[in-house]
Amino acid sequence: MENLTEILKGVLEGCVLEIISRKETYGYEITRHLNALGFTDVVEGTVYTILIRLEKNKLVEITKKPSDMGPPRKFFTLNENGREELRKFWEKWDFVSSKLNQLREEQ
């Protein structure tokens, strides 16, 4: 599919929150997960920018763990605020998605 960057801007943070909600994870792993889902335009720099914003907004807990390939990695898990933000994201997504489907099926 052609470039999805513009349409993804508003939903990528929610996607990252969802991935983090499933298990403790780190930036490169999140990027690979999104790429495997077909979001091939998503690069590590984009994911790291989102992770910094999540940290700044106190939506995640961070644990540093040793890495075989250099400095320690930051592993992310959602805290209570992050889980609430994710809930709100899916609520908004469901609303927008239903309205888009309604619009698409109008005659």
mmCIF file of C-alpha atoms in Angstrom:
data_model
loop_
_atom_site.group_PDB
_atom_site.id
_atom_site.type_symbol
_atom_site.label_atom_id
_atom_site.label_comp_id
_atom_site.label_asym_id
_atom_site.label_seq_id
_atom_site.Cartn_x
_atom_site.Cartn_y
_atom_site.Cartn_z
ATOM 1 C CA MET A 1 0.000 0.000 0.000
ATOM 2 C CA GLU A 2 1.306 3.453 -0.763
ATOM 3 C CA ASN A 3 2.586 5.776 1.937
ATOM 4 C CA LEU A 4 0.361 5.708 5.036
ATOM 5 C CA THR A 5 2.363 8.238 7.042
ATOM 6 C CA GLU A 6 -0.260 10.998 7.069
ATOM 7 C CA ILE A 7 -3.173 8.793 8.065
ATOM 8 C CA LEU A 8 -1.079 6.976 10.686
ATOM 9 C CA LYS A 9 -0.003 10.129 12.509
ATOM 10 C CA GLY A 10 -3.126 10.166 14.624
ATOM 11 C CA VAL A 11 -3.218 6.469 15.443
ATOM 12 C CA LEU A 12 0.383 5.339 15.752
ATOM 13 C CA GLU A 13 0.651 6.295 19.417
ATOM 14 C CA GLY A 14 -2.385 4.132 20.166
ATOM 15 C CA CYS A 15 -0.810 1.243 18.265
ATOM 16 C CA VAL A 16 2.376 1.590 20.322
ATOM 17 C CA LEU A 17 0.354 1.695 23.549
ATOM 18 C CA GLU A 18 -1.460 -1.484 22.499
ATOM 19 C CA ILE A 19 1.801 -3.312 21.774
ATOM 20 C CA ILE A 20 3.286 -2.240 25.114
ATOM 21 C CA SER A 21 0.104 -3.318 26.925
ATOM 22 C CA ARG A 22 0.641 -6.919 25.837
ATOM 23 C CA LYS A 23 4.150 -7.399 27.247
ATOM 24 C CA GLU A 24 7.254 -5.594 28.388
ATOM 25 C CA THR A 25 9.035 -4.487 25.226
ATOM 26 C CA TYR A 26 11.560 -2.055 23.746
ATOM 27 C CA GLY A 27 11.714 0.316 20.783
ATOM 28 C CA TYR A 28 13.300 -1.914 18.150
ATOM 29 C CA GLU A 29 10.900 -4.751 18.979
ATOM 30 C CA ILE A 30 7.912 -2.391 18.695
ATOM 31 C CA THR A 31 9.147 -1.168 15.302
ATOM 32 C CA ARG A 32 9.568 -4.749 14.039
ATOM 33 C CA HIS A 33 6.063 -5.632 15.289
ATOM 34 C CA LEU A 34 4.524 -2.693 13.422
ATOM 35 C CA ASN A 35 6.529 -3.553 10.286
ATOM 36 C CA ALA A 36 5.351 -7.185 10.485
ATOM 37 C CA LEU A 37 1.750 -5.945 10.626
ATOM 38 C CA GLY A 38 2.334 -4.163 7.318
ATOM 39 C CA PHE A 39 3.200 -0.692 8.594
ATOM 40 C CA THR A 40 6.433 -0.769 6.605
ATOM 41 C CA ASP A 41 6.801 3.033 6.525
ATOM 42 C CA VAL A 42 7.207 3.135 10.315
ATOM 43 C CA VAL A 43 10.869 3.549 11.264
ATOM 44 C CA GLU A 44 12.664 3.350 14.596
ATOM 45 C CA GLY A 45 13.015 7.127 14.875
ATOM 46 C CA THR A 46 9.245 7.525 14.744
ATOM 47 C CA VAL A 47 8.717 4.884 17.425
ATOM 48 C CA TYR A 48 11.401 6.385 19.679
ATOM 49 C CA THR A 49 9.777 9.816 19.391
ATOM 50 C CA ILE A 50 6.486 8.269 20.534
ATOM 51 C CA LEU A 51 8.204 6.425 23.397
ATOM 52 C CA ILE A 52 9.791 9.668 24.605
ATOM 53 C CA ARG A 53 6.361 11.331 24.539
ATOM 54 C CA LEU A 54 4.807 8.411 26.459
ATOM 55 C CA GLU A 55 7.572 8.672 29.059
ATOM 56 C CA LYS A 56 7.170 12.456 29.327
ATOM 57 C CA ASN A 57 3.403 12.055 29.777
ATOM 58 C CA LYS A 58 3.972 9.427 32.485
ATOM 59 C CA LEU A 59 2.084 6.677 30.640
ATOM 60 C CA VAL A 60 4.826 4.034 30.895
ATOM 61 C CA GLU A 61 7.211 2.491 33.389
ATOM 62 C CA ILE A 62 10.777 1.963 32.223
ATOM 63 C CA THR A 63 13.246 -0.729 33.229
ATOM 64 C CA LYS A 64 16.800 -0.690 31.904
ATOM 65 C CA LYS A 65 18.229 -4.120 31.111
ATOM 66 C CA PRO A 66 21.645 -5.146 29.797
ATOM 67 C CA SER A 67 21.978 -5.708 26.069
ATOM 68 C CA ASP A 68 24.417 -7.969 24.228
ATOM 69 C CA MET A 69 24.746 -5.268 21.575
ATOM 70 C CA GLY A 70 25.768 -2.140 23.459
ATOM 71 C CA PRO A 71 24.246 0.045 26.149
ATOM 72 C CA PRO A 72 21.345 -1.140 28.305
ATOM 73 C CA ARG A 73 17.937 -1.235 26.631
ATOM 74 C CA LYS A 74 14.907 0.617 27.936
ATOM 75 C CA PHE A 75 12.003 -1.798 28.354
ATOM 76 C CA PHE A 76 8.527 -0.291 28.544
ATOM 77 C CA THR A 77 5.368 -1.400 30.346
ATOM 78 C CA LEU A 78 2.100 0.499 30.687
ATOM 79 C CA ASN A 79 1.200 1.978 34.035
ATOM 80 C CA GLU A 80 -2.340 2.819 35.146
ATOM 81 C CA ASN A 81 -2.311 6.147 33.274
ATOM 82 C CA GLY A 82 -1.138 4.364 30.133
ATOM 83 C CA ARG A 83 -3.900 1.773 30.392
ATOM 84 C CA GLU A 84 -6.465 4.555 30.751
ATOM 85 C CA GLU A 85 -5.019 6.374 27.725
ATOM 86 C CA LEU A 86 -5.197 3.134 25.720
ATOM 87 C CA ARG A 87 -8.831 2.641 26.753
ATOM 88 C CA LYS A 88 -9.635 6.170 25.550
ATOM 89 C CA PHE A 89 -7.782 5.543 22.284
ATOM 90 C CA TRP A 90 -9.870 2.445 21.507
ATOM 91 C CA GLU A 91 -13.069 4.264 22.460
ATOM 92 C CA LYS A 92 -12.236 7.055 19.998
ATOM 93 C CA TRP A 93 -11.134 4.536 17.365
ATOM 94 C CA ASP A 94 -14.406 2.605 17.641
ATOM 95 C CA PHE A 95 -16.391 5.821 17.222
ATOM 96 C CA VAL A 96 -14.427 7.048 14.186
ATOM 97 C CA SER A 97 -14.345 3.591 12.618
ATOM 98 C CA SER A 98 -18.100 3.151 12.946
ATOM 99 C CA LYS A 99 -18.740 6.594 11.426
ATOM 100 C CA LEU A 100 -16.388 5.894 8.512
ATOM 101 C CA ASN A 101 -18.143 2.586 7.855
ATOM 102 C CA GLN A 102 -21.505 4.329 8.077
ATOM 103 C CA LEU A 103 -20.352 6.961 5.577
ATOM 104 C CA ARG A 104 -18.936 4.330 3.233
ATOM 105 C CA GLU A 105 -22.200 2.378 3.189
ATOM 106 C CA GLU A 106 -24.522 5.366 2.697
ATOM 107 C CA GLN A 107 -26.510 5.424 -0.502
#
